[in-house]
Structure formats: structure tokens, C-alpha cells
Coordinates of C-alpha atoms and ligand atoms in Angstrom, one line a residue:
X1 CA 128.7 97.2 93.6
X2 CA 128.5 97.6 89.3
X3 CA 126.2 100.5 88.6
X4 CA 125.2 100.0 84.3
X5 CA 124.2 103.5 82.7
X6 CA 123.2 101.0 79.6
X7 CA 122.5 97.9 78.3
X8 CA 125.5 97.4 76.5
X9 CA 127.6 98.1 79.5
X10 CA 125.2 95.5 82.4
X11 CA 125.3 93.3 79.0
X12 CA 128.8 92.7 79.1
X13 CA 129.3 93.1 82.9
X14 CA 127.0 90.4 83.0
X15 CA 128.3 88.2 80.4
X16 CA 131.1 86.1 82.2
X17 CA 128.0 85.1 84.9
X18 CA 125.3 83.3 81.7
X19 CA 125.8 79.4 83.4
X20 CA 125.5 81.5 87.3
X21 CA 122.1 81.9 89.1
X22 CA 120.6 85.8 88.7
X23 CA 119.0 87.2 90.1
X24 CA 116.8 89.9 89.5
X25 CA 114.7 92.8 91.9
X26 CA 113.2 95.9 89.9
X27 CA 112.5 99.6 91.5
X28 CA 112.3 102.6 90.3
X29 CA 114.8 104.2 93.3
X30 CA 113.5 105.8 97.2
X31 CA 115.0 102.5 98.7
X32 CA 113.0 101.2 101.3
X33 CA 113.7 98.6 103.8
X34 CA 110.6 96.6 101.8
X35 CA 113.0 97.2 98.7
X36 CA 116.4 96.3 100.9
X37 CA 114.4 92.7 102.0
X38 CA 113.9 91.7 98.9
X39 CA 117.4 92.2 97.9
X40 CA 118.2 89.9 101.4
X41 CA 115.5 86.8 99.9
X42 CA 117.0 87.7 96.1
X43 CA 120.7 86.2 97.2
X44 CA 119.9 83.2 98.9
X45 CA 117.8 82.6 95.4
X46 CA 121.4 83.3 93.4
X47 CA 125.0 83.7 93.3
X48 CA 124.6 87.5 90.9
X49 CA 121.5 90.0 93.0
X50 CA 121.0 92.2 90.1
X51 CA 119.1 95.2 90.9
X52 CA 117.8 98.3 88.9
X53 CA 115.9 101.9 89.3
X54 CA 114.1 103.4 87.2
X55 CA 111.4 105.6 87.4
X56 CA 109.4 104.0 84.0
X57 CA 106.8 107.1 82.9
X58 CA 104.4 104.4 81.0
X59 CA 102.9 103.3 84.4
X60 CA 101.9 106.9 85.3
X61 CA 98.5 109.2 84.3
X62 CA 99.1 111.9 83.6
X63 CA 98.5 114.0 86.5
X64 CA 99.8 111.3 88.9
X65 CA 103.2 112.1 90.6
X66 CA 105.7 111.3 87.8
X67 CA 107.8 114.4 88.0
X68 CA 107.6 114.4 92.2
X69 CA 108.3 111.0 92.7
X70 CA 111.0 110.8 95.1
X71 CA 114.8 110.5 93.2
X72 CA 116.9 109.1 96.3
X73 CA 119.9 108.0 93.8
X74 CA 123.3 108.8 96.1
X75 CA 120.8 107.1 98.7
X76 CA 119.9 104.0 97.0
X77 CA 123.0 104.0 96.0
X78 CA 124.5 103.6 99.7
X79 CA 121.8 100.8 100.4
X80 CA 122.6 98.7 97.7
X81 CA 125.8 98.0 97.8
X82 CA 125.5 97.4 101.7
X83 CA 122.4 94.9 101.0
X84 CA 125.4 93.2 99.0
X85 CA 123.5 93.6 96.2
X86 CA 126.7 93.1 92.4
X87 CA 125.1 94.7 89.8
X88 CA 122.8 97.4 90.0
X89 CA 121.0 98.5 85.9
X90 CA 120.0 102.7 86.2
X91 CA 119.2 103.7 82.5
X92 CA 117.7 106.6 81.9
X93 CA 114.2 107.6 79.3
X94 CA 116.6 107.7 76.5
X95 CA 118.7 104.8 77.5
X96 CA 115.1 102.2 78.3
X97 CA 112.9 104.5 75.7
X98 CA 115.2 105.3 72.5
X99 CA 112.0 106.2 70.6
X100 CA 109.0 106.6 72.6
X101 CA 108.2 102.9 73.3
X102 CA 105.1 101.9 70.5
X103 CA 105.1 98.1 71.1
X104 CA 103.5 97.4 74.8
X105 CA 102.4 94.3 76.7
X106 CA 98.3 94.5 76.9
X107 CA 97.3 92.2 80.0
X108 CA 93.4 90.8 79.9
X109 CA 90.8 93.6 81.3
X110 CA 90.0 90.9 83.3
X111 CA 93.5 91.6 85.0
X112 CA 94.5 95.4 84.3
X113 CA 90.7 97.1 84.4
X114 CA 90.0 96.2 88.1
X115 CA 91.0 98.0 91.7
X116 CA 93.7 99.7 90.7
X117 CA 93.8 99.0 86.8
X118 CA 90.3 101.0 87.5
X119 CA 91.4 103.5 89.1
X120 CA 94.5 104.0 87.0
X121 CA 94.2 103.3 83.4
X122 CA 97.2 101.4 81.8
X123 CA 99.1 101.1 85.1
X124 CA 99.5 97.5 84.7
X125 CA 100.8 98.5 80.5
X126 CA 102.3 100.2 81.7
X127 CA 104.5 98.2 84.3
X128 CA 103.5 94.8 82.3
X129 CA 105.4 96.3 79.5
X130 CA 109.3 98.0 81.5
X131 CA 108.7 94.4 83.1
X132 CA 109.4 92.5 80.5
X133 CA 112.0 95.0 78.9
X134 CA 114.1 94.5 82.4
X135 CA 113.6 91.0 81.9
X136 CA 114.4 91.1 78.1
X137 CA 117.9 93.6 78.6
X138 CA 119.2 91.2 82.5
X139 CA 117.9 87.6 82.0
X140 CA 117.7 87.0 84.7
X141 CA 116.6 82.3 86.1
X142 CA 115.1 84.1 89.0
X143 CA 112.5 87.7 89.8
X144 CA 111.4 89.1 93.2
X145 CA 108.5 91.3 93.9
X146 CA 106.7 92.5 97.5
X147 CA 103.1 91.3 97.8
X148 CA 101.9 94.5 98.8
X149 CA 101.7 95.9 95.7
X150 CA 99.4 92.3 94.6
X151 CA 98.2 92.9 91.6
X152 CA 101.3 93.9 89.6
X153 CA 102.4 90.5 90.9
X154 CA 100.2 89.2 89.9
X155 CA 99.7 90.2 86.3
X156 CA 103.3 90.1 85.7
X157 CA 103.0 86.2 86.5
X158 CA 100.8 86.0 84.5
X159 CA 102.2 87.3 81.8
X160 CA 105.7 85.3 82.8
X161 CA 103.8 82.3 82.3
X162 CA 101.3 82.9 79.1
X163 CA 104.1 84.4 77.3
X164 CA 107.0 81.4 77.8
X165 CA 109.4 84.2 80.2
X166 CA 112.0 81.3 81.9
X167 CA 112.0 83.2 84.6
X168 CA 111.1 81.8 88.2
X169 CA 109.0 84.7 90.0
X170 CA 109.3 84.8 93.6
X171 CA 106.5 87.2 95.4
X172 CA 107.8 88.3 99.4
X173 CA 105.6 89.5 102.5
X174 CA 105.4 93.4 102.5
X175 CA 107.5 95.0 104.8
X176 CA 105.3 96.8 107.6
X177 CA 106.6 99.3 110.3
X178 CA 106.1 98.7 114.0
X179 CA 102.7 100.9 114.0
X180 CA 101.4 98.1 110.7
X181 CA 102.1 100.7 107.9
X182 CA 102.5 98.3 104.8
X183 CA 105.9 100.3 103.8
X184 CA 105.9 102.6 100.1
X185 CA 107.9 105.5 99.0
X186 CA 105.1 107.5 99.1
X187 CA 104.7 107.3 102.3
X188 CA 107.2 110.1 102.4
X189 CA 104.3 112.1 101.5
X190 CA 102.8 112.0 104.2
X191 CA 101.8 114.8 107.2
X192 CA 102.8 114.3 111.1
X193 CA 99.7 114.4 111.9
X194 CA 98.3 111.8 108.4
X195 CA 101.3 108.9 109.5
X196 CA 99.8 108.2 113.2
X197 CA 96.3 107.9 111.6
X198 CA 97.6 106.0 108.0
X199 CA 97.9 102.5 109.5
X200 CA 94.4 102.6 110.2
X201 CA 93.9 100.6 106.8
X202 CA 96.7 97.6 108.2
X203 CA 94.2 97.1 110.7
X204 CA 90.8 97.4 109.2
X205 CA 92.2 94.9 106.6
X206 CA 93.4 93.2 109.8
X207 CA 90.2 93.2 111.7
X208 CA 88.0 91.9 108.1
X209 CA 90.6 88.7 107.6
X210 CA 90.1 88.0 110.9
X211 CA 86.5 88.3 110.8
X212 CA 86.7 86.3 107.4
X213 CA 88.5 83.8 108.9
X214 CA 86.1 82.9 112.0
X215 CA 83.1 82.3 109.2
X216 CA 81.9 85.4 108.6
X217 CA 81.2 85.8 104.7
X218 CA 78.9 88.7 104.1
X219 CA 82.2 90.3 102.2
X220 CA 80.0 93.6 100.9
X221 CA 79.0 93.3 104.7
X222 CA 82.5 94.0 105.4
X223 CA 84.0 95.9 102.4
X224 CA 81.7 98.9 102.9
X225 CA 82.3 99.0 106.7
X226 CA 86.1 99.9 106.3
X227 CA 85.2 102.0 104.1
X228 CA 82.5 103.2 106.5
X229 CA 86.1 103.8 109.3
X230 CA 87.7 104.9 106.8
X231 CA 85.7 107.5 104.8
X232 CA 84.9 108.5 109.7
X233 CA 88.4 108.8 109.4
X234 CA 89.0 111.2 106.6
X235 CA 89.7 109.6 103.9
X236 CA 88.8 108.9 100.9
X237 CA 88.5 105.1 99.6
X238 CA 88.6 103.9 95.8
X239 CA 88.0 99.9 96.8
X240 CA 87.8 97.9 99.5
X241 CA 87.5 94.5 98.0
X242 CA 87.2 90.4 99.2
X243 CA 88.5 89.5 95.6
X244 CA 90.4 86.0 95.1
X245 CA 93.7 85.2 94.9
X246 CA 94.2 83.8 91.8
X247 CA 92.7 86.2 89.4
X248 CA 91.5 89.2 92.2
X249 CA 88.3 88.7 91.0
X250 CA 85.4 88.8 93.2
X251 CA 83.9 85.4 95.2
X252 CA 80.6 84.0 93.2
X253 CA 77.9 84.1 96.1
X254 CA 77.6 80.6 94.6
X255 CA 81.0 78.6 95.0
X256 CA 81.4 77.2 97.4
X257 CA 84.4 79.8 98.6
X258 CA 87.8 78.4 100.4
X259 CA 89.1 81.2 102.4
X260 CA 92.9 80.4 101.9
X261 CA 92.6 81.8 98.8
X262 CA 91.3 85.4 99.7
X263 CA 92.9 88.7 99.7
X264 CA 91.4 91.9 100.9
X265 CA 92.5 94.7 99.5
X266 CA 91.9 98.3 99.2
X267 CA 93.1 101.8 98.2
X268 CA 92.1 105.2 100.0
X269 CA 93.8 108.7 100.0
X270 CA 95.0 110.3 102.9
X271 CA 94.6 113.9 102.0
X272 CA 96.5 114.2 98.5
X273 CA 98.8 110.6 98.6
X274 CA 97.1 107.6 97.8
X275 CA 97.6 104.7 99.5
X276 CA 97.3 100.9 99.2
X277 CA 97.6 97.8 101.2
X278 CA 96.1 93.7 101.2
X279 CA 95.9 91.5 103.5
X280 CA 95.2 87.5 102.6
X281 CA 92.7 85.3 105.0
Ligands
PAF301 O1 107.0 98.4 91.4 C1 107.7 98.7 91.1 O2 109.1 99.5 91.7 C2 107.8 99.1 89.7 O3 106.1 98.9 89.4 C3 108.2 97.7 89.2 C4 108.5 96.8 89.7 C5 109.5 98.4 89.3 C6 108.1 99.1 87.3 O4 108.5 100.0 87.4

């Protein structure tokens, strides 16, 4: 695997491959099996696989874990090499944002102001801005994202469609530990006791999906039920929400709901670690 710290170096390396199909998987590093599954999937869609590692300051709010975010570059490179990735773009902040980034992609508030965006204002503006910039740098034909960050994928798909990026977006299923916990770089913050408790989130979301499939349409009752269970086990939930997959808005009480179009999303703190997860109905 070739590692490119500069935009010019990456562009030069990709120049001979411009007539081939290039797949791109952006990451912030600290790679786990979920990321590696994306790399493996990327290989099925392209001749050349490019990954990036860049911890993007723009998507963290003051007081979030930007400084503490785990940086494990050597181990990440070994995993990417083993996964058959051809090129890694790994810029530092000066390369990526030589002056403070003054131009931004501003997703509509209906997309960036709800769920994660309500609790992390500006997060999706930071994500959309860095992803657009990475897309322009790499110029892939296809890019892959994990469905664990369901709202992120929704924002990126809409950005690509509305701004005319000529890139196919593939969303891949969430990869889970044997006990159901969705893999995440932030799982590493959990204490042993919290790690044992953490799979409850996925279990509760699964119960909601089962209930909806069985005909339960009392969505707020189901959401409140999960909130209560989590609170009783020491969690501090931000949201538990049953939403339409396409735009993450609430299914209106009056519209006839096609349950296959719904997703159940949650974010909750366990100790000092904030976990998110979702399940499609
Ligand atoms: O999902 C992530 O790791 C990040 O949000 C992304 C897409 C790499 C942008 O920084």
C-alpha cells in the first residue's frame, strides 16, 4: 500500500488509473472490523481502492473528543495493507486545511438539525465539508460508508445528488460484535463493566423492530419504553426515534406507514461514552 501525505502525491499516484474504476473509503482511523468490511466491499466495486485517514476537526464541537480521539496510524496501516488497499491518503491538518476552511457545505436544517445534529450542532456541516473536499481530491467513481452512521449516509447521499457529484454511494451493513454491540472506535472508551452493559442498546432496538413488524404502531410508546429501560440501567439517552429512512423525519400519524421504510435510531451515554446505533425495520 502506498501512503500519501499530500494531495499532489495522491493525485500523481492516481493519474495512471483515471480510466479505471476507483473506490474510496474515508475514515478517521482507529480502524476496526467494520472499516475493514468496507475495504473488502470496495474491492468488489473497483480496480483501485483508496482509503483516507483524517481526524476532521470541523465535525467535532468544542468539548467533544477531538484531541482524545484514538490515533493508531501504524496499526491502521497494517490492517489496510492486509485488506488489500492500494493507496492511503493521510494528510495532516495543514495539508487538508492550509488556511482555516472558510467555505463549507451547509446541509438543510431538516437534515442536519435533527437527531445527531440536534445534540451535535455543526457536526454534519463538518462531515459534509470534509467529505466533499475528499471527493474532489480523490475523484472516485464509488465511495463506501457504514450504515451505523445512518444520518451521515443520508446527508452524504443527498449532498451527492443535489450537488451533482458523479459518485455512486454504497452503504454497507453495520458490523457487530458477537453480543450485538455495533463496532465503533468509541467502544474503546468503555470500562469493562460498561462494555458488558453496552449491547443492551442493540437489544432494545431489535425489540422495537420486532414490535413494529408485529403490527405495533404506538411509536411514541415504543420510543418511551426504550428510554425507560435504558435509564433504569444507568444510561442517559439523547434520543430514541422511529423515523423515515429517506429523510429521517417522523412518520406522520396520518400517513399510511410502510414499515419497511422506517428505521429506529438511538444515541445514549453510558458513563462518559456516547454510543449510537440504529436498526432498519
Ligand atoms: O465516519 C467517519 O469516520 C467520518 O465522519 C468521515 C466520513 C470519515 C468524515 O470525517
